[in-house]
Amino acid sequence: MSAADAFYITTPIYYVNDKPHIGHAYTTISCDVIARFMRLDGKRVMFLTGTDEHGQKVAKSAELKGIAPQAFTDDVSERFRELTKLLNISNDDFIRTTEPRHRDACQVLWKTLVDKGEIYLGSYAGWYSVRDEAFYQESELVGGKAPTGAEVEWVEEPSYFFRLSAWADRLLAHYERNPEAIQPASRRNEVLSFIRGGLHDLSVSRTTFSWGVPVPGDPAHVMYVWIDALTNYLTALGYPDTTDDRFKAFWPTVHHTVGKDIVRFHAVYWPAFLMAAGLTPPRRVFAHGWWTIEGEKMSKSIGNTVDPHDLVSTYGLDQTRYFLMREVPFGNDGDFSRQAMIGRINNDLANDFGNLVQRVLSMVQKNCGGKVPSPGVDAALLAQEPLIADAHGLVERVRPLIVAQSYHKALEEIWATVGAANRYIDREAPWTLRKTDPDAMARVLYILMETIRHLALVVQPFLPTSAARVLDFLGVAADDRDFKAVGTAHALLPGRDIAQPQPIFPRIDTSAPAPGAG
């Protein structure tokens, strides 16, 4: 396998100091969409998620519960693993930073950086935020707090440092050569501004707590959480064995998806660590925005965090996936509101797509004996029909949008074809043709069925369960559901039985209870 055939997508590994919320679901679903699309498009995909389990914050959380850190992380990590099942996530691996394979990878990377003269022993005195697991300069504090609003404390201790100050010019040169390596553009500008403002050597070890990966040869120190956590992306590919086929194929294609609050770690510290170790930096870091809840900042203290379990149980799984990917341009901040979600479900899903499928297949059941009708023309002539041509080109139009992680635009493109199909059925009125021209009715219904087949194929990454149901209704075989099935060669065969359609997206009663907060 070559890198040209491979695609590596990662979520950040989620910090195990609390239960999953809507933000975790958002990031994970977005990565699942691109992973599923790439598989359908013929790529070999590696999709990684997992949990970040070391650091002072975890140790304190465990202490407050009166349990050992490992027992604490075992429990919370399992909640994130369960989240992948709840959301129908197709990840290929789930990594935990407490695993032996990860400890070994971290220690090899550390030794490599030491051998190359990139890490040295010194002492640290400065402001540290336990919540952010980050050090801040005096000039970065706002009102005596971190820029994130977190409390800071003065820390003085021996520390190993990474020579980050030596990497500014090389980082800037890398981003000059690879302008797409940080997305969206606002985050790229933020990162470049930070680098140009001057980089300081980075403290990469701690001695005031012990819950972490021990520094090789100096067990009084544990690795700073970011050098530990970030290495997970290498660990999952078999690092330090860089001759591993997975590493050789996937690492050059790595795409990291992160929240905007951790873009600095992924787009400044991480590529510097990698280049210093003789490894290539990430192909892309995409930093998405944050969600507010009904116009308010999400906060445990005011009790408005939304549990993904409540979303799924109240609105449905694919409905939740659709809303999160459709409502907000990926990269921007967004607001979750119950009214907006119900609007998307009832209008986009139930009225537009679901009703299209129900109308067309019900007419086929009623007027064509439950069998695929004959279009009455050959494939070449059929392909010239505007709606068929539109459907045949859908994957080509959506592909660059998915590659750019512009998920809302991809869905807009798909729904443009949904709209075209609905206008076509209203214009051609097959219920009238049934009496005046049955052959024309059959052709219209066949064109609509083929359009629905293509819509179901391309919407699979977003709505995997619902798309599968539509393809089941049409009798499409399991091995005819990837993008090689686009076009006339795999078209529905006239005379084949179709299933009795059932509603795919039930309308939401506006009096339904809001999802619970917690």
Short mmCIF file of C-alpha atoms in Angstrom, two decimals:
data_model
loop_
_atom_site.label_atom_id
_atom_site.label_comp_id
_atom_site.label_asym_id
_atom_site.label_seq_id
_atom_site.Cartn_x
_atom_site.Cartn_y
_atom_site.Cartn_z
CA MET A 1 0.00 0.00 0.00
CA SER A 2 1.27 3.46 -0.92
CA ALA A 3 0.54 6.76 0.74
CA ALA A 4 -1.47 7.71 -2.35
CA ASP A 5 -4.01 5.02 -1.43
CA ALA A 6 -4.00 5.84 2.29
CA PHE A 7 -5.73 8.38 4.51
CA TYR A 8 -5.12 8.93 8.23
CA ILE A 9 -7.62 10.95 10.27
CA THR A 10 -7.47 11.58 14.02
CA THR A 11 -9.61 13.14 16.68
CA PRO A 12 -7.77 14.71 19.58
CA ILE A 13 -7.49 12.20 22.36
CA TYR A 14 -10.07 13.27 24.91
CA TYR A 15 -9.07 14.25 28.41
CA VAL A 16 -10.57 11.95 31.01
CA ASN A 17 -11.45 14.48 33.69
CA ASP A 18 -15.18 14.45 32.85
CA LYS A 19 -17.89 12.65 30.88
CA PRO A 20 -18.37 13.20 27.12
CA HIS A 21 -20.47 16.14 25.91
CA ILE A 22 -21.71 17.61 22.62
CA GLY A 23 -18.27 19.01 21.75
CA HIS A 24 -16.70 15.54 21.87
CA ALA A 25 -19.53 14.18 19.73
CA TYR A 26 -19.06 16.97 17.18
CA THR A 27 -15.37 16.34 16.65
CA THR A 28 -15.74 12.58 16.52
CA ILE A 29 -18.65 12.61 14.06
CA SER A 30 -16.77 15.00 11.77
CA CYS A 31 -13.84 12.60 11.61
CA ASP A 32 -16.18 9.67 11.06
CA VAL A 33 -17.75 11.44 8.07
CA ILE A 34 -14.45 11.94 6.28
CA ALA A 35 -13.24 8.44 7.19
CA ARG A 36 -16.40 6.84 5.79
CA PHE A 37 -16.27 8.97 2.65
CA MET A 38 -12.65 8.06 1.97
CA ARG A 39 -13.38 4.34 2.39
CA LEU A 40 -16.32 4.55 -0.01
CA ASP A 41 -14.03 6.43 -2.40
CA GLY A 42 -11.51 3.59 -2.48
CA LYS A 43 -8.98 4.77 0.09
CA ARG A 44 -7.47 2.61 2.80
CA VAL A 45 -8.31 4.55 5.96
CA MET A 46 -6.84 4.70 9.43
CA PHE A 47 -9.19 6.49 11.84
CA LEU A 48 -7.92 7.00 15.38
CA THR A 49 -9.57 8.27 18.53
CA GLY A 50 -8.90 7.65 22.21
CA THR A 51 -8.24 9.16 25.61
CA ASP A 52 -5.54 11.30 27.21
CA GLU A 53 -5.10 9.93 30.73
CA HIS A 54 -2.05 11.47 32.40
CA GLY A 55 -1.35 14.76 34.11
CA GLN A 56 -1.93 16.70 37.29
CA LYS A 57 -5.59 17.39 36.54
CA VAL A 58 -6.39 13.67 36.25
CA ALA A 59 -4.42 12.90 39.41
CA LYS A 60 -6.39 15.56 41.32
CA SER A 61 -9.74 14.35 39.95
CA ALA A 62 -8.92 10.80 41.03
CA GLU A 63 -7.83 12.00 44.46
CA LEU A 64 -11.12 13.86 44.93
CA LYS A 65 -12.98 10.62 44.20
CA GLY A 66 -10.76 8.69 46.58
CA ILE A 67 -9.56 6.21 43.94
CA ALA A 68 -6.28 5.45 42.20
CA PRO A 69 -5.61 7.35 38.95
CA GLN A 70 -5.61 4.15 36.89
CA ALA A 71 -9.02 3.10 38.22
CA PHE A 72 -10.33 6.61 37.55
CA THR A 73 -9.06 6.64 33.97
CA ASP A 74 -10.34 3.11 33.32
CA ASP A 75 -13.85 4.27 34.17
CA VAL A 76 -13.89 7.55 32.26
CA SER A 77 -12.05 6.17 29.23
CA GLU A 78 -14.74 3.53 28.88
CA ARG A 79 -17.36 6.28 28.63
CA PHE A 80 -15.55 7.67 25.60
CA ARG A 81 -15.28 4.21 24.08
CA GLU A 82 -19.03 3.82 24.59
CA LEU A 83 -19.55 7.19 22.86
CA THR A 84 -18.06 5.77 19.66
CA LYS A 85 -20.63 2.97 19.77
CA LEU A 86 -23.52 5.31 20.55
CA LEU A 87 -22.66 7.56 17.59
CA ASN A 88 -21.94 4.68 15.16
CA ILE A 89 -18.32 5.74 14.77
CA SER A 90 -16.14 3.67 12.44
CA ASN A 91 -12.78 4.21 14.17
CA ASP A 92 -10.06 1.65 13.45
CA ASP A 93 -8.28 2.03 16.78
CA PHE A 94 -8.97 3.47 20.22
CA ILE A 95 -5.81 4.46 22.03
CA ARG A 96 -5.21 5.12 25.71
CA THR A 97 -2.09 6.93 26.87
CA THR A 98 -1.80 4.52 29.81
CA GLU A 99 -1.14 1.61 27.42
CA PRO A 100 2.36 0.05 27.41
CA ARG A 101 2.69 0.59 23.63
CA HIS A 102 2.22 4.30 24.16
CA ARG A 103 4.63 4.58 27.09
CA ASP A 104 7.27 2.85 24.97
CA ALA A 105 6.67 5.17 21.99
CA CYS A 106 6.91 8.29 24.19
CA GLN A 107 10.18 7.17 25.72
CA VAL A 108 11.74 6.43 22.32
CA LEU A 109 10.69 9.85 21.00
CA TRP A 110 12.14 11.47 24.13
CA LYS A 111 15.44 9.65 23.76
CA THR A 112 15.59 10.63 20.10
CA LEU A 113 15.12 14.30 20.96
CA VAL A 114 17.76 14.07 23.70
CA ASP A 115 20.21 12.38 21.33
CA LYS A 116 19.68 15.16 18.80
CA GLY A 117 20.37 17.83 21.43
CA GLU A 118 16.79 19.13 21.39
CA ILE A 119 16.03 18.52 25.09
CA TYR A 120 18.10 19.81 28.01
CA LEU A 121 17.76 19.93 31.82
CA GLY A 122 17.11 23.27 33.47
CA SER A 123 14.69 24.74 35.99
CA TYR A 124 11.33 26.34 35.52
CA ALA A 125 9.73 29.25 37.31
CA GLY A 126 6.46 30.57 35.94
CA TRP A 127 2.69 30.48 35.76
CA TYR A 128 1.00 27.13 35.25
CA SER A 129 -2.65 26.26 34.70
CA VAL A 130 -3.68 22.85 35.99
CA ARG A 131 -6.94 23.00 33.99
CA ASP A 132 -5.19 23.78 30.69
CA GLU A 133 -2.10 21.69 31.44
CA ALA A 134 -0.14 24.64 30.07
CA PHE A 135 2.48 27.18 31.09
CA TYR A 136 1.91 30.87 30.39
CA GLN A 137 4.15 33.90 30.17
CA GLU A 138 3.41 36.85 32.46
CA SER A 139 2.47 38.87 29.37
CA GLU A 140 -0.20 36.30 28.44
CA LEU A 141 -2.15 36.56 31.70
CA VAL A 142 -5.45 38.43 31.67
CA GLY A 143 -6.54 39.75 35.04
CA GLY A 144 -4.23 37.31 36.78
CA LYS A 145 -5.65 34.33 34.91
CA ALA A 146 -4.74 32.31 31.82
CA PRO A 147 -6.07 33.60 28.47
CA THR A 148 -8.66 30.80 28.71
CA GLY A 149 -9.92 32.13 32.04
CA ALA A 150 -8.36 29.27 33.99
CA GLU A 151 -6.70 29.82 37.35
CA VAL A 152 -2.90 29.80 37.33
CA GLU A 153 -0.36 29.04 40.02
CA TRP A 154 3.30 29.94 40.36
CA VAL A 155 5.49 26.89 39.81
CA GLU A 156 9.21 26.53 40.50
CA GLU A 157 10.82 23.18 39.85
CA PRO A 158 13.55 21.40 37.89
CA SER A 159 12.41 20.77 34.34
CA TYR A 160 13.58 19.43 31.04
CA PHE A 161 13.13 21.85 28.16
CA PHE A 162 12.60 21.41 24.44
CA ARG A 163 14.52 23.96 22.32
CA LEU A 164 11.38 25.41 20.75
CA SER A 165 12.99 28.83 20.37
CA ALA A 166 15.26 27.40 17.67
CA TRP A 167 12.35 26.26 15.50
CA ALA A 168 10.50 29.49 14.65
CA ASP A 169 12.10 30.04 11.24
CA ARG A 170 11.76 26.41 10.25
CA LEU A 171 8.11 26.32 11.28
CA LEU A 172 7.38 29.47 9.31
CA ALA A 173 9.18 28.03 6.29
CA HIS A 174 7.16 24.83 6.58
CA TYR A 175 3.87 26.73 6.61
CA GLU A 176 5.03 28.91 3.73
CA ARG A 177 5.61 25.75 1.67
CA ASN A 178 2.37 24.15 2.89
CA PRO A 179 -0.28 26.88 3.15
CA GLU A 180 -3.09 24.33 3.58
CA ALA A 181 -1.44 22.68 6.60
CA ILE A 182 -3.49 24.70 9.10
CA GLN A 183 -7.21 25.21 8.53
CA PRO A 184 -9.31 27.29 8.56
CA ALA A 185 -7.43 30.42 7.50
CA SER A 186 -8.27 32.25 10.75
CA ARG A 187 -6.46 29.57 12.76
CA ARG A 188 -3.50 29.60 10.36
CA ASN A 189 -3.16 33.36 10.85
CA GLU A 190 -3.37 32.92 14.62
CA VAL A 191 -0.61 30.30 14.61
CA LEU A 192 1.68 32.29 12.33
CA SER A 193 1.21 35.37 14.49
CA PHE A 194 2.11 33.35 17.60
CA ILE A 195 5.29 32.00 15.97
CA ARG A 196 6.34 35.41 14.66
CA GLY A 197 5.85 36.83 18.14
CA GLY A 198 8.81 34.73 19.29
CA LEU A 199 9.01 31.23 20.67
CA HIS A 200 10.41 30.31 24.07
CA ASP A 201 11.91 26.98 25.04
CA LEU A 202 9.17 24.71 26.27
CA SER A 203 9.07 22.95 29.63
CA VAL A 204 8.42 19.28 28.85
CA SER A 205 8.66 17.57 32.24
CA ARG A 206 7.26 17.91 35.76
CA THR A 207 8.41 16.75 39.18
CA THR A 208 5.52 17.91 41.38
CA PHE A 209 3.34 14.93 40.46
CA SER A 210 4.05 11.39 39.28
CA TRP A 211 1.01 10.42 37.18
CA GLY A 212 2.62 10.34 33.75
CA VAL A 213 5.17 8.67 31.53
CA PRO A 214 8.54 8.56 33.37
CA VAL A 215 11.40 10.41 31.71
CA PRO A 216 13.95 7.82 30.53
CA GLY A 217 16.93 7.77 32.90
CA ASP A 218 15.42 10.29 35.30
CA PRO A 219 12.29 8.85 36.95
CA ALA A 220 11.92 11.85 39.25
CA HIS A 221 10.44 13.56 36.17
CA VAL A 222 7.33 12.66 34.20
CA MET A 223 6.77 13.91 30.69
CA TYR A 224 4.81 17.11 30.23
CA VAL A 225 1.32 16.07 29.14
CA TRP A 226 1.55 17.50 25.63
CA ILE A 227 4.64 15.60 24.54
CA ASP A 228 2.99 12.52 26.04
CA ALA A 229 -0.47 13.08 24.57
CA LEU A 230 0.58 14.13 21.08
CA THR A 231 2.75 11.07 20.60
CA ASN A 232 -0.41 8.94 20.51
CA TYR A 233 -0.75 9.69 16.80
CA LEU A 234 2.58 7.94 16.20
CA THR A 235 1.94 5.11 18.66
CA ALA A 236 -1.13 3.91 16.77
CA LEU A 237 0.95 3.36 13.61
CA GLY A 238 3.54 1.17 15.31
CA TYR A 239 6.11 3.86 16.15
CA PRO A 240 9.01 3.61 16.92
CA ASP A 241 9.10 1.03 14.11
CA THR A 242 9.14 3.48 11.22
CA THR A 243 9.56 0.56 8.81
CA ASP A 244 6.08 -0.67 9.77
CA ASP A 245 3.87 -0.70 6.64
CA ARG A 246 1.19 1.23 8.51
CA PHE A 247 3.61 3.96 9.48
CA LYS A 248 5.11 4.29 6.00
CA ALA A 249 1.71 4.48 4.32
CA PHE A 250 -0.39 6.46 6.77
CA TRP A 251 1.92 8.93 8.50
CA PRO A 252 2.51 11.09 5.38
CA THR A 253 -1.29 11.49 5.09
CA VAL A 254 -2.13 12.40 8.70
CA HIS A 255 -4.97 14.89 9.21
CA HIS A 256 -5.54 16.06 12.80
CA THR A 257 -8.95 17.46 13.75
CA VAL A 258 -8.93 19.45 17.00
CA GLY A 259 -10.81 22.14 18.88
CA LYS A 260 -9.51 25.66 18.39
CA ASP A 261 -8.31 25.79 22.00
CA ILE A 262 -5.54 23.25 21.31
CA VAL A 263 -4.43 24.39 17.85
CA ARG A 264 -1.19 25.85 19.26
CA PHE A 265 -0.12 22.50 20.66
CA HIS A 266 -0.85 20.72 17.37
CA ALA A 267 0.43 23.36 14.95
CA VAL A 268 3.45 24.76 16.87
CA TYR A 269 4.77 22.31 19.47
CA TRP A 270 3.89 19.07 17.69
CA PRO A 271 5.43 19.81 14.27
CA ALA A 272 8.53 21.14 16.03
CA PHE A 273 8.85 17.90 18.05
CA LEU A 274 8.40 15.85 14.87
CA MET A 275 10.85 17.76 12.71
CA ALA A 276 13.37 17.75 15.55
CA ALA A 277 13.05 13.95 15.67
CA GLY A 278 13.51 13.64 11.91
CA LEU A 279 9.83 12.94 11.20
CA THR A 280 7.48 14.76 8.83
CA PRO A 281 4.96 17.18 10.34
CA PRO A 282 1.21 16.66 9.93
CA ARG A 283 -0.36 17.04 6.50
CA ARG A 284 -3.10 19.17 8.04
CA VAL A 285 -4.36 20.43 11.38
CA PHE A 286 -8.00 21.53 11.20
CA ALA A 287 -9.22 23.46 14.24
CA HIS A 288 -12.99 23.70 14.55
CA GLY A 289 -15.01 26.08 16.70
CA TRP A 290 -16.94 25.71 19.94
CA TRP A 291 -20.62 25.16 20.61
CA THR A 292 -22.79 27.36 22.75
CA ILE A 293 -26.08 26.02 24.13
CA GLU A 294 -29.20 28.08 23.43
CA GLY A 295 -26.95 31.14 23.12
CA GLU A 296 -24.99 30.54 26.32
CA LYS A 297 -21.43 29.32 26.78
CA MET A 298 -21.41 25.63 27.66
CA SER A 299 -20.54 25.24 31.34
CA LYS A 300 -20.84 22.55 33.98
CA SER A 301 -21.38 25.23 36.62
CA ILE A 302 -24.62 26.46 35.02
CA GLY A 303 -25.63 22.91 34.03
CA ASN A 304 -26.15 23.43 30.30
CA THR A 305 -23.77 20.84 28.85
CA VAL A 306 -25.64 18.53 26.48
CA ASP A 307 -25.13 14.80 26.85
CA PRO A 308 -24.89 13.02 23.46
CA HIS A 309 -26.96 10.14 24.89
CA ASP A 310 -29.83 12.58 25.47
CA LEU A 311 -29.55 13.97 21.94
CA VAL A 312 -29.66 10.52 20.38
CA SER A 313 -32.50 9.24 22.55
CA THR A 314 -34.58 12.39 21.97
CA TYR A 315 -33.94 13.11 18.28
CA GLY A 316 -32.35 10.00 16.77
CA LEU A 317 -28.77 9.08 15.85
CA ASP A 318 -28.58 10.08 12.20
CA GLN A 319 -30.65 13.16 12.95
CA THR A 320 -28.05 14.21 15.52
CA ARG A 321 -25.21 13.52 13.10
CA TYR A 322 -26.93 15.54 10.38
CA PHE A 323 -27.63 18.56 12.56
CA LEU A 324 -24.10 18.80 13.93
CA MET A 325 -22.55 18.60 10.45
CA ARG A 326 -25.11 20.80 8.68
CA GLU A 327 -25.90 23.63 11.06
CA VAL A 328 -22.52 25.37 11.29
CA PRO A 329 -19.60 25.84 8.87
CA PHE A 330 -16.87 23.55 10.22
CA GLY A 331 -14.29 25.83 11.77
CA ASN A 332 -16.78 28.41 13.04
CA ASP A 333 -18.40 28.59 16.45
CA GLY A 334 -21.98 27.36 16.53
CA ASP A 335 -25.05 27.34 18.72
CA PHE A 336 -27.11 24.33 19.64
CA SER A 337 -30.78 25.14 19.98
CA ARG A 338 -33.65 22.72 20.22
CA GLN A 339 -35.68 24.79 17.78
CA ALA A 340 -32.93 24.74 15.15
CA MET A 341 -32.47 21.00 15.50
CA ILE A 342 -36.17 20.26 15.17
CA GLY A 343 -36.26 22.54 12.13
CA ARG A 344 -33.47 20.62 10.42
CA ILE A 345 -35.07 17.26 11.20
CA ASN A 346 -38.60 18.18 10.14
CA ASN A 347 -37.66 20.23 7.08
CA ASP A 348 -34.42 18.83 5.63
CA LEU A 349 -34.75 15.20 6.69
CA ALA A 350 -38.45 14.41 7.02
CA ASN A 351 -40.00 16.78 4.45
CA ASP A 352 -37.27 16.92 1.80
CA PHE A 353 -35.35 13.65 1.72
CA GLY A 354 -37.58 11.27 3.67
CA ASN A 355 -40.75 12.35 1.90
CA LEU A 356 -39.03 12.06 -1.51
CA VAL A 357 -38.13 8.44 -0.82
CA GLN A 358 -41.56 7.65 0.61
CA ARG A 359 -43.48 9.24 -2.28
CA VAL A 360 -41.47 7.65 -5.06
CA LEU A 361 -41.25 4.14 -3.67
CA SER A 362 -44.90 4.14 -2.61
CA MET A 363 -45.90 5.05 -6.17
CA VAL A 364 -43.72 2.22 -7.47
CA GLN A 365 -45.41 -0.18 -5.07
CA LYS A 366 -48.85 1.02 -6.07
CA ASN A 367 -48.41 1.48 -9.82
CA CYS A 368 -45.54 -0.82 -10.83
CA GLY A 369 -46.32 -3.95 -8.83
CA GLY A 370 -43.51 -3.26 -6.36
CA LYS A 371 -40.88 -3.73 -9.07
CA VAL A 372 -38.30 -1.39 -10.59
CA PRO A 373 -40.04 0.10 -13.64
CA SER A 374 -38.48 0.16 -17.09
CA PRO A 375 -37.18 3.54 -18.23
CA GLY A 376 -37.99 2.61 -21.82
CA VAL A 377 -34.70 4.06 -23.14
CA ASP A 378 -31.11 2.84 -23.23
CA ALA A 379 -28.52 3.83 -20.62
CA ALA A 380 -26.78 6.38 -22.86
CA LEU A 381 -29.99 8.26 -23.53
CA LEU A 382 -31.05 8.02 -19.90
CA ALA A 383 -27.79 9.54 -18.75
CA GLN A 384 -28.65 12.68 -20.72
CA GLU A 385 -31.66 13.33 -18.52
CA PRO A 386 -30.77 16.45 -16.46
CA LEU A 387 -31.73 14.92 -13.11
CA ILE A 388 -29.79 11.71 -13.81
CA ALA A 389 -26.77 13.73 -14.96
CA ASP A 390 -27.02 15.76 -11.76
CA ALA A 391 -27.10 12.59 -9.65
CA HIS A 392 -24.21 10.99 -11.53
CA GLY A 393 -22.02 14.05 -10.83
CA LEU A 394 -22.87 14.29 -7.15
CA VAL A 395 -19.85 12.42 -5.76
CA GLU A 396 -17.47 14.46 -7.94
CA ARG A 397 -18.99 17.69 -6.64
CA VAL A 398 -19.03 16.59 -3.02
CA ARG A 399 -15.52 15.08 -2.94
CA PRO A 400 -13.52 18.35 -2.82
CA LEU A 401 -15.83 19.68 -0.12
CA ILE A 402 -15.29 16.61 2.05
CA VAL A 403 -11.55 16.75 1.44
CA ALA A 404 -11.63 20.37 2.62
CA GLN A 405 -13.73 19.30 5.64
CA SER A 406 -16.44 21.70 4.52
CA TYR A 407 -19.17 19.38 5.70
CA HIS A 408 -22.03 21.88 5.66
CA LYS A 409 -21.31 22.72 2.01
CA ALA A 410 -21.19 19.02 1.13
CA LEU A 411 -24.64 18.60 2.65
CA GLU A 412 -25.88 21.72 0.86
CA GLU A 413 -24.71 20.17 -2.42
CA ILE A 414 -26.45 16.88 -1.66
CA TRP A 415 -29.65 18.65 -0.63
CA ALA A 416 -29.58 20.70 -3.83
CA THR A 417 -30.07 17.40 -5.66
CA VAL A 418 -32.79 16.41 -3.17
CA GLY A 419 -34.51 19.69 -4.04
CA ALA A 420 -34.08 19.09 -7.76
CA ALA A 421 -35.67 15.65 -7.40
CA ASN A 422 -38.62 17.06 -5.48
CA ARG A 423 -39.18 19.74 -8.11
CA TYR A 424 -38.92 17.10 -10.85
CA ILE A 425 -41.59 14.88 -9.31
CA ASP A 426 -43.93 17.85 -8.86
CA ARG A 427 -43.32 19.03 -12.43
CA GLU A 428 -43.67 15.63 -14.09
CA ALA A 429 -46.63 14.56 -11.90
CA PRO A 430 -46.34 10.77 -12.36
CA TRP A 431 -49.71 10.31 -10.66
CA THR A 432 -51.25 12.08 -13.67
CA LEU A 433 -49.07 10.24 -16.20
CA ARG A 434 -50.36 6.97 -14.76
CA LYS A 435 -53.65 7.66 -16.56
CA THR A 436 -52.39 9.44 -19.68
CA ASP A 437 -48.99 7.89 -20.45
CA PRO A 438 -47.96 4.86 -18.30
CA ASP A 439 -44.64 4.48 -20.13
CA ALA A 440 -43.75 8.09 -19.32
CA MET A 441 -44.76 7.47 -15.72
CA ALA A 442 -42.44 4.47 -15.59
CA ARG A 443 -39.55 6.52 -17.00
CA VAL A 444 -40.12 9.34 -14.50
CA LEU A 445 -40.24 6.92 -11.56
CA TYR A 446 -37.12 5.12 -12.76
CA ILE A 447 -35.22 8.43 -13.02
CA LEU A 448 -36.33 9.30 -9.51
CA MET A 449 -35.31 5.88 -8.16
CA GLU A 450 -31.85 6.18 -9.71
CA THR A 451 -31.52 9.67 -8.26
CA ILE A 452 -32.49 8.35 -4.84
CA ARG A 453 -29.92 5.55 -5.21
CA HIS A 454 -27.18 8.09 -5.83
CA LEU A 455 -28.37 10.30 -3.00
CA ALA A 456 -28.28 7.33 -0.64
CA LEU A 457 -24.78 6.39 -1.79
CA VAL A 458 -23.28 9.82 -1.23
CA VAL A 459 -25.10 10.56 2.05
CA GLN A 460 -23.80 7.36 3.70
CA PRO A 461 -20.92 9.08 5.54
CA PHE A 462 -23.35 11.44 7.26
CA LEU A 463 -26.38 9.17 7.71
CA PRO A 464 -25.02 5.62 7.63
CA THR A 465 -28.05 3.89 9.16
CA SER A 466 -30.69 5.83 7.22
CA ALA A 467 -28.81 5.57 3.92
CA ALA A 468 -28.51 1.81 4.42
CA ARG A 469 -32.28 1.58 4.91
CA VAL A 470 -32.90 3.44 1.64
CA LEU A 471 -30.48 1.18 -0.23
CA ASP A 472 -32.21 -1.81 1.35
CA PHE A 473 -35.59 -0.54 0.09
CA LEU A 474 -34.08 -0.33 -3.40
CA GLY A 475 -32.61 -3.82 -3.17
CA VAL A 476 -29.04 -2.58 -3.70
CA ALA A 477 -26.54 -5.33 -2.89
CA ALA A 478 -24.01 -4.77 -0.10
CA ASP A 479 -21.09 -4.83 -2.54
CA ASP A 480 -22.72 -2.15 -4.73
CA ARG A 481 -22.72 0.58 -2.11
CA ASP A 482 -19.34 2.23 -2.56
CA PHE A 483 -18.64 5.00 -5.04
CA LYS A 484 -17.66 2.58 -7.80
CA ALA A 485 -21.43 2.03 -8.07
CA VAL A 486 -21.99 5.61 -9.29
CA GLY A 487 -23.29 5.85 -12.85
CA THR A 488 -25.17 3.62 -15.26
CA ALA A 489 -23.06 0.45 -14.93
CA HIS A 490 -24.64 -0.37 -11.56
CA ALA A 491 -28.07 1.09 -12.27
CA LEU A 492 -31.21 -0.50 -10.86
CA LEU A 493 -32.40 -3.43 -12.97
CA PRO A 494 -35.99 -3.13 -14.27
CA GLY A 495 -38.22 -5.86 -12.92
CA ARG A 496 -36.35 -6.29 -9.63
CA ASP A 497 -38.52 -6.34 -6.52
CA ILE A 498 -38.24 -3.45 -4.11
CA ALA A 499 -39.22 -3.41 -0.44
CA GLN A 500 -42.23 -1.70 1.01
CA PRO A 501 -40.90 1.70 2.13
CA GLN A 502 -41.17 2.79 5.73
CA PRO A 503 -40.73 6.34 7.10
CA ILE A 504 -37.02 7.07 7.55
CA PHE A 505 -37.14 10.33 9.49
CA PRO A 506 -40.23 10.68 11.69
CA ARG A 507 -41.21 14.28 12.26
CA ILE A 508 -40.40 15.61 15.72
CA ASP A 509 -43.30 16.74 17.83
CA THR A 510 -42.47 20.28 18.89
CA SER A 511 -43.93 19.52 22.30
CA ALA A 512 -41.32 16.77 22.88
CA PRO A 513 -39.13 17.31 25.96
CA ALA A 514 -35.76 18.96 25.54
CA PRO A 515 -32.72 16.71 25.97
CA GLY A 516 -31.42 16.55 29.52
CA ALA A 517 -28.46 18.59 30.58
CA GLY A 518 -25.67 17.39 32.78
#
